PDB file of C-alpha atoms in Angstrom:
ATOM      1  CA  UNK N 216    -114.581  65.523 -79.116  1.00 51.00           C
ATOM      2  CA  UNK N 217    -117.149  67.496 -77.105  1.00 55.00           C
ATOM      3  CA  UNK N 218    -117.095  67.130 -73.283  1.00 51.00           C
ATOM      4  CA  UNK N 219    -120.275  65.036 -73.198  1.00 50.00           C
ATOM      5  CA  UNK N 220    -118.830  62.691 -75.809  1.00 55.00           C
ATOM      6  CA  UNK N 221    -115.543  62.433 -73.904  1.00 55.00           C
ATOM      7  CA  UNK N 222    -117.399  61.443 -70.724  1.00 49.00           C
ATOM      8  CA  UNK N 223    -119.491  58.889 -72.624  1.00 56.00           C
ATOM      9  CA  UNK N 224    -116.381  57.460 -74.264  1.00 54.00           C
ATOM     10  CA  UNK N 225    -114.526  57.028 -70.977  1.00 56.00           C
ATOM     11  CA  UNK N 226    -117.555  55.557 -69.220  1.00 55.00           C
ATOM     12  CA  UNK N 227    -118.320  52.975 -71.902  1.00 57.00           C
ATOM     13  CA  UNK N 228    -114.701  51.896 -72.240  1.00 55.00           C
ATOM     14  CA  UNK N 229    -114.405  51.427 -68.460  1.00 45.00           C
ATOM     15  CA  UNK N 230    -117.721  49.585 -68.140  1.00 50.00           C
ATOM     16  CA  UNK N 231    -116.831  47.314 -71.063  1.00 51.00           C
ATOM     17  CA  UNK N 232    -113.923  45.912 -69.027  1.00 50.00           C
ATOM     18  CA  UNK N 233    -116.299  44.980 -66.210  1.00 42.00           C
ATOM     19  CA  UNK N 234    -119.539  44.007 -67.961  1.00 49.00           C
ATOM     20  CA  UNK N 235    -119.710  43.498 -71.706  1.00 54.00           C
ATOM     21  CA  UNK N 236    -123.524  43.211 -71.848  1.00 67.00           C
ATOM     22  CA  UNK N 237    -124.012  46.349 -69.775  1.00 67.00           C
ATOM     23  CA  UNK N 238    -121.581  48.292 -71.938  1.00 67.00           C
ATOM     24  CA  UNK N 239    -123.291  46.996 -75.079  1.00 68.00           C
ATOM     25  CA  UNK N 240    -126.671  48.194 -73.860  1.00 78.00           C
ATOM     26  CA  UNK N 241    -125.144  51.551 -72.959  1.00 75.00           C
ATOM     27  CA  UNK N 242    -123.521  51.887 -76.371  1.00 83.00           C
ATOM     28  CA  UNK N 243    -126.839  51.087 -78.048  1.00 87.00           C
ATOM     29  CA  UNK N 244    -128.628  53.817 -76.075  1.00 84.00           C
ATOM     30  CA  UNK N 245    -125.895  56.336 -76.819  1.00 84.00           C
ATOM     31  CA  UNK N 246    -125.811  55.350 -80.490  1.00 88.00           C
ATOM     32  CA  UNK N 247    -129.338  56.761 -80.887  1.00 90.00           C
ATOM     33  CA  UNK N 248    -128.884  59.923 -78.851  1.00 87.00           C
ATOM     34  CA  UNK N 249    -128.115  63.132 -80.773  1.00 88.00           C
ATOM     35  CA  UNK N 250    -125.539  65.205 -78.899  1.00 80.00           C
ATOM     36  CA  UNK N 251    -126.659  68.379 -80.693  1.00 85.00           C
ATOM     37  CA  UNK N 252    -130.184  69.686 -81.343  1.00 89.00           C
ATOM     38  CA  UNK N 253    -130.366  72.014 -84.334  1.00 93.00           C
ATOM     39  CA  UNK N 254    -132.309  75.240 -83.924  1.00 94.00           C
ATOM     40  CA  UNK N 255    -134.536  76.999 -86.414  1.00 94.00           C
ATOM     41  CA  UNK N 256    -132.531  79.599 -88.323  1.00 96.00           C
ATOM     42  CA  UNK N 257    -133.830  83.127 -88.772  1.00 96.00           C
ATOM     43  CA  UNK N 258    -133.854  82.566 -92.549  1.00 96.00           C
ATOM     44  CA  UNK N 259    -136.225  79.608 -92.062  1.00 97.00           C
ATOM     45  CA  UNK N 260    -138.711  81.229 -89.676  1.00 97.00           C
ATOM     46  CA  UNK N 261    -141.056  82.927 -92.144  1.00 97.00           C
ATOM     47  CA  UNK N 262    -141.476  79.824 -94.296  1.00 98.00           C
ATOM     48  CA  UNK N 263    -142.074  77.508 -91.358  1.00 97.00           C
ATOM     49  CA  UNK N 264    -144.525  79.954 -89.795  1.00 97.00           C
ATOM     50  CA  UNK N 265    -146.672  79.385 -92.905  1.00 97.00           C
ATOM     51  CA  UNK N 266    -146.727  75.591 -92.533  1.00 98.00           C
ATOM     52  CA  UNK N 267    -149.553  73.446 -91.200  1.00 97.00           C
ATOM     53  CA  UNK N 268    -148.080  71.772 -88.119  1.00 98.00           C
ATOM     54  CA  UNK N 269    -149.084  68.547 -86.412  1.00 96.00           C
ATOM     55  CA  UNK N 270    -147.577  65.989 -84.063  1.00 95.00           C
ATOM     56  CA  UNK N 271    -147.362  62.436 -85.307  1.00 93.00           C
ATOM     57  CA  UNK N 272    -146.647  59.252 -83.322  1.00 84.00           C
ATOM     58  CA  UNK N 273    -143.389  57.471 -84.060  1.00 80.00           C
ATOM     59  CA  UNK N 274    -142.192  54.207 -82.492  1.00 74.00           C
ATOM     60  CA  UNK N 275    -142.338  53.436 -78.754  1.00 78.00           C
ATOM     61  CA  UNK N 276    -144.629  56.329 -77.868  1.00 81.00           C
ATOM     62  CA  UNK N 277    -142.365  59.004 -79.337  1.00 89.00           C
ATOM     63  CA  UNK N 278    -143.643  61.846 -81.486  1.00 93.00           C
ATOM     64  CA  UNK N 279    -142.417  63.737 -84.528  1.00 96.00           C
ATOM     65  CA  UNK N 280    -143.375  67.277 -85.530  1.00 98.00           C
ATOM     66  CA  UNK N 281    -144.735  67.409 -89.101  1.00 98.00           C
ATOM     67  CA  UNK N 282    -144.817  70.501 -91.336  1.00 98.00           C
ATOM     68  CA  UNK N 283    -146.925  70.761 -94.502  1.00 98.00           C
ATOM     69  CA  UNK N 284    -147.402  73.327 -97.225  1.00 98.00           C
ATOM     70  CA  UNK N 285    -150.230  72.824 -99.720  1.00 97.00           C
ATOM     71  CA  UNK N 286    -153.391  70.733 -99.537  1.00 95.00           C
ATOM     72  CA  UNK N 287    -151.662  67.348 -99.437  1.00 95.00           C
ATOM     73  CA  UNK N 288    -152.055  66.530-103.123  1.00 95.00           C
ATOM     74  CA  UNK N 289    -149.014  65.549-105.217  1.00 97.00           C
ATOM     75  CA  UNK N 290    -146.938  65.167-102.032  1.00 98.00           C
ATOM     76  CA  UNK N 291    -143.167  65.451-101.897  1.00 98.00           C
ATOM     77  CA  UNK N 292    -141.543  64.344 -98.638  1.00 98.00           C
ATOM     78  CA  UNK N 293    -138.321  65.933 -97.356  1.00 98.00           C
ATOM     79  CA  UNK N 294    -136.347  63.870 -94.825  1.00 98.00           C
ATOM     80  CA  UNK N 295    -133.548  65.334 -92.696  1.00 98.00           C
ATOM     81  CA  UNK N 296    -130.433  63.635 -91.377  1.00 97.00           C
ATOM     82  CA  UNK N 297    -128.808  63.085 -87.989  1.00 96.00           C
ATOM     83  CA  UNK N 298    -128.637  66.027 -85.574  1.00 95.00           C
ATOM     84  CA  UNK N 299    -130.569  68.053 -88.132  1.00 97.00           C
ATOM     85  CA  UNK N 300    -134.211  69.101 -88.640  1.00 97.00           C
ATOM     86  CA  UNK N 301    -136.788  69.455 -91.381  1.00 98.00           C
ATOM     87  CA  UNK N 302    -136.084  73.148 -91.850  1.00 98.00           C
ATOM     88  CA  UNK N 303    -132.614  72.400 -93.199  1.00 98.00           C
ATOM     89  CA  UNK N 304    -134.317  71.393 -96.474  1.00 98.00           C
ATOM     90  CA  UNK N 305    -136.183  74.706 -96.643  1.00 98.00           C
ATOM     91  CA  UNK N 306    -134.590  75.666 -99.970  1.00 98.00           C
ATOM     92  CA  UNK N 307    -136.584  72.922-101.712  1.00 98.00           C
ATOM     93  CA  UNK N 308    -140.011  73.985-100.454  1.00 98.00           C
ATOM     94  CA  UNK N 309    -140.929  76.967-102.640  1.00 98.00           C
ATOM     95  CA  UNK N 310    -139.588  75.508-105.923  1.00 98.00           C
ATOM     96  CA  UNK N 311    -141.655  72.372-105.304  1.00 98.00           C
ATOM     97  CA  UNK N 312    -144.726  74.421-104.424  1.00 98.00           C
ATOM     98  CA  UNK N 313    -144.231  76.354-107.664  1.00 97.00           C
ATOM     99  CA  UNK N 314    -144.480  73.035-109.498  1.00 97.00           C
ATOM    100  CA  UNK N 315    -147.854  72.349-107.902  1.00 97.00           C
ATOM    101  CA  UNK N 316    -146.675  69.912-105.246  1.00 98.00           C
ATOM    102  CA  UNK N 317    -147.607  69.799-101.610  1.00 98.00           C
ATOM    103  CA  UNK N 318    -144.469  69.622 -99.478  1.00 98.00           C
ATOM    104  CA  UNK N 319    -144.135  67.710 -96.225  1.00 98.00           C
ATOM    105  CA  UNK N 320    -141.230  67.454 -93.827  1.00 98.00           C
ATOM    106  CA  UNK N 321    -140.767  66.601 -90.164  1.00 98.00           C
ATOM    107  CA  UNK N 322    -138.519  66.806 -87.138  1.00 98.00           C
ATOM    108  CA  UNK N 323    -137.760  63.258 -86.009  1.00 97.00           C
ATOM    109  CA  UNK N 324    -137.945  62.494 -82.260  1.00 96.00           C
ATOM    110  CA  UNK N 325    -135.003  64.061 -80.459  1.00 94.00           C
ATOM    111  CA  UNK N 326    -134.482  66.530 -83.308  1.00 96.00           C
ATOM    112  CA  UNK N 327    -135.615  70.074 -83.978  1.00 95.00           C
ATOM    113  CA  UNK N 328    -138.837  70.896 -82.148  1.00 96.00           C
ATOM    114  CA  UNK N 329    -139.748  67.260 -81.498  1.00 96.00           C
ATOM    115  CA  UNK N 330    -139.601  66.065 -77.897  1.00 92.00           C
ATOM    116  CA  UNK N 331    -137.346  63.297 -76.680  1.00 90.00           C
ATOM    117  CA  UNK N 332    -133.630  62.630 -76.508  1.00 89.00           C
ATOM    118  CA  UNK N 333    -133.199  59.766 -78.943  1.00 92.00           C
ATOM    119  CA  UNK N 334    -134.359  58.391 -82.261  1.00 94.00           C
ATOM    120  CA  UNK N 335    -133.836  55.195 -84.240  1.00 95.00           C
ATOM    121  CA  UNK N 336    -134.309  54.086 -87.816  1.00 96.00           C
ATOM    122  CA  UNK N 337    -137.584  52.565 -86.587  1.00 95.00           C
ATOM    123  CA  UNK N 338    -138.828  56.037 -85.609  1.00 95.00           C
ATOM    124  CA  UNK N 339    -138.031  57.375 -89.058  1.00 96.00           C
ATOM    125  CA  UNK N 340    -139.764  54.400 -90.647  1.00 96.00           C
ATOM    126  CA  UNK N 341    -142.858  54.861 -88.487  1.00 95.00           C
ATOM    127  CA  UNK N 342    -143.158  58.549 -89.402  1.00 96.00           C
ATOM    128  CA  UNK N 343    -142.521  58.061 -93.128  1.00 97.00           C
ATOM    129  CA  UNK N 344    -144.959  55.152 -93.269  1.00 97.00           C
ATOM    130  CA  UNK N 345    -147.637  57.103 -91.387  1.00 96.00           C
ATOM    131  CA  UNK N 346    -147.254  60.049 -93.766  1.00 97.00           C
ATOM    132  CA  UNK N 347    -147.476  57.665 -96.707  1.00 98.00           C
ATOM    133  CA  UNK N 348    -150.659  56.169 -95.278  1.00 97.00           C
ATOM    134  CA  UNK N 349    -152.117  59.661 -94.909  1.00 96.00           C
ATOM    135  CA  UNK N 350    -151.086  61.264 -98.209  1.00 97.00           C
ATOM    136  CA  UNK N 351    -150.566  58.264-100.480  1.00 97.00           C
ATOM    137  CA  UNK N 352    -147.635  57.538-102.763  1.00 98.00           C
ATOM    138  CA  UNK N 353    -145.139  60.387-102.698  1.00 98.00           C
ATOM    139  CA  UNK N 354    -144.504  62.070-106.042  1.00 98.00           C
ATOM    140  CA  UNK N 355    -140.939  62.231-104.773  1.00 98.00           C
ATOM    141  CA  UNK N 356    -138.908  61.692-101.657  1.00 98.00           C
ATOM    142  CA  UNK N 357    -135.889  63.955-101.104  1.00 98.00           C
ATOM    143  CA  UNK N 358    -133.643  62.904 -98.242  1.00 98.00           C
ATOM    144  CA  UNK N 359    -130.291  63.899 -96.769  1.00 98.00           C
ATOM    145  CA  UNK N 360    -127.585  61.851 -95.050  1.00 98.00           C
ATOM    146  CA  UNK N 361    -129.019  59.376 -92.509  1.00 98.00           C
ATOM    147  CA  UNK N 362    -132.455  60.351 -93.808  1.00 98.00           C
ATOM    148  CA  UNK N 363    -131.595  58.530 -97.046  1.00 98.00           C
ATOM    149  CA  UNK N 364    -130.862  55.239 -95.283  1.00 98.00           C
ATOM    150  CA  UNK N 365    -134.021  55.592 -93.172  1.00 98.00           C
ATOM    151  CA  UNK N 366    -136.132  56.467 -96.211  1.00 98.00           C
ATOM    152  CA  UNK N 367    -135.023  53.405 -98.144  1.00 98.00           C
ATOM    153  CA  UNK N 368    -135.743  51.304 -95.061  1.00 98.00           C
ATOM    154  CA  UNK N 369    -139.297  52.690 -95.076  1.00 98.00           C
ATOM    155  CA  UNK N 370    -139.549  52.050 -98.831  1.00 98.00           C
ATOM    156  CA  UNK N 371    -138.812  48.363 -98.193  1.00 97.00           C
ATOM    157  CA  UNK N 372    -141.625  48.286 -95.630  1.00 95.00           C
ATOM    158  CA  UNK N 373    -144.568  49.563 -97.665  1.00 95.00           C
ATOM    159  CA  UNK N 374    -143.975  53.265 -98.315  1.00 98.00           C
ATOM    160  CA  UNK N 375    -143.798  54.216-102.010  1.00 98.00           C
ATOM    161  CA  UNK N 376    -142.318  57.118-103.971  1.00 98.00           C
ATOM    162  CA  UNK N 377    -142.307  57.814-107.708  1.00 98.00           C
ATOM    163  CA  UNK N 378    -138.807  59.327-107.562  1.00 98.00           C
ATOM    164  CA  UNK N 379    -136.048  59.407-104.944  1.00 98.00           C
ATOM    165  CA  UNK N 380    -133.378  62.079-104.489  1.00 98.00           C
ATOM    166  CA  UNK N 381    -130.563  61.057-102.140  1.00 98.00           C
ATOM    167  CA  UNK N 382    -128.297  63.910-101.049  1.00 98.00           C
ATOM    168  CA  UNK N 383    -125.022  63.156 -99.217  1.00 98.00           C
ATOM    169  CA  UNK N 384    -126.447  59.708 -98.518  1.00 98.00           C
ATOM    170  CA  UNK N 385    -125.605  57.057 -95.984  1.00 98.00           C
ATOM    171  CA  UNK N 386    -125.835  53.745 -97.833  1.00 98.00           C
ATOM    172  CA  UNK N 387    -124.857  51.268 -95.117  1.00 98.00           C
ATOM    173  CA  UNK N 388    -125.959  51.120 -91.481  1.00 97.00           C
ATOM    174  CA  UNK N 389    -122.597  49.475 -90.889  1.00 95.00           C
ATOM    175  CA  UNK N 390    -120.943  52.745 -91.911  1.00 96.00           C
ATOM    176  CA  UNK N 391    -122.721  54.504 -89.032  1.00 96.00           C
ATOM    177  CA  UNK N 392    -121.407  51.933 -86.565  1.00 93.00           C
ATOM    178  CA  UNK N 393    -117.852  52.492 -87.748  1.00 90.00           C
ATOM    179  CA  UNK N 394    -118.226  56.272 -87.526  1.00 90.00           C
ATOM    180  CA  UNK N 395    -119.700  55.992 -84.028  1.00 85.00           C
ATOM    181  CA  UNK N 396    -116.774  53.920 -82.762  1.00 84.00           C
ATOM    182  CA  UNK N 397    -114.204  56.165 -84.402  1.00 83.00           C
ATOM    183  CA  UNK N 398    -115.772  59.365 -83.101  1.00 79.00           C
ATOM    184  CA  UNK N 399    -116.048  58.121 -79.509  1.00 72.00           C
ATOM    185  CA  UNK N 400    -112.787  56.136 -79.623  1.00 75.00           C
ATOM    186  CA  UNK N 401    -114.451  53.044 -78.227  1.00 73.00           C
ATOM    187  CA  UNK N 402    -112.728  49.709 -77.665  1.00 68.00           C
ATOM    188  CA  UNK N 403    -113.054  47.271 -80.558  1.00 73.00           C
ATOM    189  CA  UNK N 404    -114.389  44.669 -78.125  1.00 72.00           C
ATOM    190  CA  UNK N 405    -117.582  46.706 -77.818  1.00 79.00           C
ATOM    191  CA  UNK N 406    -118.474  46.476 -81.499  1.00 81.00           C
ATOM    192  CA  UNK N 407    -119.778  42.930 -81.258  1.00 82.00           C
ATOM    193  CA  UNK N 408    -121.908  43.857 -78.248  1.00 85.00           C
ATOM    194  CA  UNK N 409    -123.405  46.836 -80.081  1.00 87.00           C
ATOM    195  CA  UNK N 410    -124.133  44.768 -83.181  1.00 90.00           C
ATOM    196  CA  UNK N 411    -125.941  42.217 -81.010  1.00 90.00           C
ATOM    197  CA  UNK N 412    -128.131  45.010 -79.619  1.00 92.00           C
ATOM    198  CA  UNK N 413    -128.786  46.382 -83.103  1.00 95.00           C
ATOM    199  CA  UNK N 414    -129.758  42.961 -84.442  1.00 95.00           C
ATOM    200  CA  UNK N 415    -132.063  42.316 -81.502  1.00 94.00           C
ATOM    201  CA  UNK N 416    -133.737  45.722 -81.256  1.00 94.00           C
ATOM    202  CA  UNK N 417    -133.747  47.118 -84.789  1.00 95.00           C
ATOM    203  CA  UNK N 418    -133.502  44.318 -87.340  1.00 96.00           C
ATOM    204  CA  UNK N 419    -134.793  41.093 -85.744  1.00 95.00           C
ATOM    205  CA  UNK N 420    -136.525  40.069 -88.978  1.00 92.00           C
ATOM    206  CA  UNK N 421    -133.474  40.470 -91.220  1.00 93.00           C
ATOM    207  CA  UNK N 422    -131.452  37.407 -92.218  1.00 92.00           C
ATOM    208  CA  UNK N 423    -127.945  37.373 -90.753  1.00 90.00           C
ATOM    209  CA  UNK N 424    -126.315  38.115 -94.102  1.00 89.00           C
ATOM    210  CA  UNK N 425    -128.439  41.266 -94.439  1.00 92.00           C
ATOM    211  CA  UNK N 426    -127.916  42.632 -90.952  1.00 95.00           C
ATOM    212  CA  UNK N 427    -127.589  45.534 -90.492  1.00 96.00           C
ATOM    213  CA  UNK N 428    -129.677  47.174 -93.227  1.00 97.00           C
ATOM    214  CA  UNK N 429    -128.104  48.675 -96.341  1.00 98.00           C
ATOM    215  CA  UNK N 430    -129.674  50.631 -99.195  1.00 98.00           C
ATOM    216  CA  UNK N 431    -128.166  47.968-101.453  1.00 98.00           C
ATOM    217  CA  UNK N 432    -130.769  45.583 -99.981  1.00 96.00           C
ATOM    218  CA  UNK N 433    -133.597  47.793-101.299  1.00 97.00           C
ATOM    219  CA  UNK N 434    -133.083  47.234-105.009  1.00 96.00           C
ATOM    220  CA  UNK N 435    -135.713  44.493-105.181  1.00 93.00           C
ATOM    221  CA  UNK N 436    -138.308  46.729-103.506  1.00 95.00           C
ATOM    222  CA  UNK N 437    -137.662  50.184-104.986  1.00 97.00           C
ATOM    223  CA  UNK N 438    -138.366  50.561-108.703  1.00 96.00           C
ATOM    224  CA  UNK N 439    -138.363  54.372-108.774  1.00 97.00           C
ATOM    225  CA  UNK N 440    -135.568  56.291-110.501  1.00 97.00           C
ATOM    226  CA  UNK N 441    -132.926  57.459-108.027  1.00 98.00           C
ATOM    227  CA  UNK N 442    -130.823  60.621-108.216  1.00 97.00           C
ATOM    228  CA  UNK N 443    -127.773  60.715-105.924  1.00 98.00           C
ATOM    229  CA  UNK N 444    -126.098  64.081-105.266  1.00 98.00           C
ATOM    230  CA  UNK N 445    -122.865  63.971-103.263  1.00 98.00           C
ATOM    231  CA  UNK N 446    -119.975  66.348-102.716  1.00 98.00           C
ATOM    232  CA  UNK N 447    -116.561  64.947-103.549  1.00 96.00           C
ATOM    233  CA  UNK N 448    -115.077  66.586-100.458  1.00 96.00           C
ATOM    234  CA  UNK N 449    -117.771  65.499 -97.994  1.00 97.00           C
ATOM    235  CA  UNK N 450    -115.855  64.787 -94.786  1.00 95.00           C
ATOM    236  CA  UNK N 451    -118.894  63.558 -92.869  1.00 95.00           C
ATOM    237  CA  UNK N 452    -120.214  60.884 -95.240  1.00 97.00           C
ATOM    238  CA  UNK N 453    -117.699  59.749 -97.823  1.00 97.00           C
ATOM    239  CA  UNK N 454    -118.766  59.932-101.459  1.00 98.00           C
ATOM    240  CA  UNK N 455    -118.094  56.185-101.688  1.00 98.00           C
ATOM    241  CA  UNK N 456    -121.426  55.751 -99.881  1.00 98.00           C
ATOM    242  CA  UNK N 457    -123.226  57.603-102.665  1.00 98.00           C
ATOM    243  CA  UNK N 458    -121.408  55.616-105.319  1.00 97.00           C
ATOM    244  CA  UNK N 459    -122.477  52.362-103.664  1.00 98.00           C
ATOM    245  CA  UNK N 460    -126.116  53.323-104.090  1.00 98.00           C
ATOM    246  CA  UNK N 461    -125.633  54.187-107.754  1.00 97.00           C
ATOM    247  CA  UNK N 462    -123.784  50.925-108.398  1.00 97.00           C
ATOM    248  CA  UNK N 463    -126.467  48.887-106.633  1.00 97.00           C
ATOM    249  CA  UNK N 464    -129.327  50.420-108.622  1.00 97.00           C
ATOM    250  CA  UNK N 465    -127.495  50.397-111.954  1.00 95.00           C
ATOM    251  CA  UNK N 466    -129.419  52.021-114.828  1.00 93.00           C
ATOM    252  CA  UNK N 467    -132.106  53.039-112.364  1.00 95.00           C
ATOM    253  CA  UNK N 468    -129.777  55.557-110.679  1.00 96.00           C
ATOM    254  CA  UNK N 469    -127.710  58.594-111.610  1.00 95.00           C
ATOM    255  CA  UNK N 470    -124.914  60.384-109.750  1.00 97.00           C
ATOM    256  CA  UNK N 471    -124.352  64.128-109.643  1.00 97.00           C
ATOM    257  CA  UNK N 472    -121.183  65.252-107.893  1.00 97.00           C
ATOM    258  CA  UNK N 473    -120.370  68.682-106.482  1.00 97.00           C
ATOM    259  CA  UNK N 474    -117.246  70.303-105.096  1.00 96.00           C
ATOM    260  CA  UNK N 475    -116.613  72.549-102.079  1.00 94.00           C
ATOM    261  CA  UNK N 476    -120.154  72.209-100.713  1.00 97.00           C
ATOM    262  CA  UNK N 477    -119.396  69.632 -98.033  1.00 97.00           C
ATOM    263  CA  UNK N 478    -122.047  67.687 -96.184  1.00 97.00           C
ATOM    264  CA  UNK N 479    -124.470  70.441 -95.171  1.00 96.00           C
ATOM    265  CA  UNK N 480    -124.042  73.477 -97.419  1.00 96.00           C
ATOM    266  CA  UNK N 481    -125.050  71.258-100.327  1.00 98.00           C
ATOM    267  CA  UNK N 482    -128.681  71.534 -99.142  1.00 98.00           C
ATOM    268  CA  UNK N 483    -128.864  75.267 -99.794  1.00 97.00           C
ATOM    269  CA  UNK N 484    -126.906  75.448-103.044  1.00 97.00           C
ATOM    270  CA  UNK N 485    -129.125  76.817-105.809  1.00 97.00           C
ATOM    271  CA  UNK N 486    -127.709  74.509-108.489  1.00 96.00           C
ATOM    272  CA  UNK N 487    -128.277  71.450-106.294  1.00 97.00           C
ATOM    273  CA  UNK N 488    -131.844  72.514-105.505  1.00 98.00           C
ATOM    274  CA  UNK N 489    -132.574  73.201-109.176  1.00 97.00           C
ATOM    275  CA  UNK N 490    -131.137  69.829-110.236  1.00 96.00           C
ATOM    276  CA  UNK N 491    -133.197  67.961-107.657  1.00 98.00           C
ATOM    277  CA  UNK N 492    -136.416  69.817-108.466  1.00 98.00           C
ATOM    278  CA  UNK N 493    -135.901  69.324-112.212  1.00 97.00           C
ATOM    279  CA  UNK N 494    -135.470  65.608-111.548  1.00 97.00           C
ATOM    280  CA  UNK N 495    -138.724  65.564-109.574  1.00 97.00           C
ATOM    281  CA  UNK N 496    -140.471  67.253-112.510  1.00 95.00           C
ATOM    282  CA  UNK N 497    -138.900  65.463-115.466  1.00 89.00           C
ATOM    283  CA  UNK N 498    -137.176  62.354-114.184  1.00 81.00           C
ATOM    284  CA  UNK N 499    -133.782  60.994-115.260  1.00 76.00           C
ATOM    285  CA  UNK N 500    -133.790  62.743-118.642  1.00 61.00           C
ATOM    286  CA  UNK N 501    -133.389  66.069-116.841  1.00 49.00           C
ATOM    287  CA  UNK N 502    -129.883  64.997-115.817  1.00 48.00           C
ATOM    288  CA  UNK N 503    -129.013  63.167-118.989  1.00 44.00           C
ATOM    289  CA  UNK N 504    -125.927  61.114-118.080  1.00 48.00           C
ATOM    290  CA  UNK N 505    -124.819  58.395-115.690  1.00 61.00           C
ATOM    291  CA  UNK N 506    -122.586  60.843-113.802  1.00 72.00           C
ATOM    292  CA  UNK N 507    -122.559  64.633-113.904  1.00 81.00           C
ATOM    293  CA  UNK N 508    -120.257  67.163-112.251  1.00 80.00           C
ATOM    294  CA  UNK N 509    -122.371  70.059-111.026  1.00 77.00           C
ATOM    295  CA  UNK N 510    -120.925  73.545-110.712  1.00 69.00           C
ATOM    296  CA  UNK N 511    -121.994  75.320-107.534  1.00 63.00           C
ATOM    297  CA  UNK N 512    -124.334  78.257-108.000  1.00 56.00           C
ATOM    298  CA  UNK N 513    -122.622  80.136-105.166  1.00 54.00           C
TER     299      UNK N 513
END
C-alpha cells in the first residue's frame, strides 16, 4: 500500500467510527480519485504528436483530452482503463489506420494529460457519448479494463458500435467496490455507506436489483458481436470477469485467452493486437471458435 493510500485508509476507518455518513461521502470521493497518473512513454510520443488534439467536456464541468488520427470516417474508439491513458492503446492505432479507419482515443478526467483529480463512470459515458454524437456509430470500440465497463454503460445510453473488443475487462461495478475495500483495508461497515453514495450519485435511475451497473445488464441493448481477450494470470482483474461477459452474451461473444501477459502488457502484444484488428475487419469468423488460446507474439 502506497503512503497516500495508507493515510486514506486510516482516516476513513477512524472517521467511520464517529460519523458513518461522513465516512461514506469520503469513501465515495476517494473511490473516484486515481492515486497514480500515467505519463506518456517515449515510444508513444511520435505517434501522439501526429494526432489532432481537442478538449471535450465530460460530466460536472470536467474535460477530457481527445486524440484523433484520420478524417473521422469509419471511426474506431479506443478506451483506456483506471490510472491509465489513451496512449496505452497506441499499438492498435497504425494497424487500424492501415485498414482505412479513423482512430480516436482520449484521456479521461484525472488521467493522462487531462486536468482534474477524479473521474467517474459518468465522465466516461459523457465523453464516449459526445464522440459518438460527433463521429456517428463506431465501426468498433476497443476498451481495456474499467474502460470496458464504462463503454458498455455508454452503449446502454445511446452510443452505438458495430463491434466491441473487451480486453482484460471489468464486468461488474460491484467487483470494483470489492477491490477498493480490499486494497485500502477498509472496515466492512463502510461498504453499505459507499453503496448508498454510488446509488445516489451514479445510478439513481437503475432499479435496485440492477444497482450497481454490470455489463451483464447490457445484453438487451448491445447487439454487436463482442470479442473478449483476457490473460489467465491477470492479477488485477480476474479472468472470471471476462468469462461473465462471454456467458452473458452467449453466441454473440467469443473469448480469447492469453498467458503470461498480465493486465497491462496484453495491450502491446502483437498477437493480441492482430487478433483484435482482424476481428474489427472480419468479425467473429476471424476467430472461429467459442474460446481460443492465443500464443503470445513476444
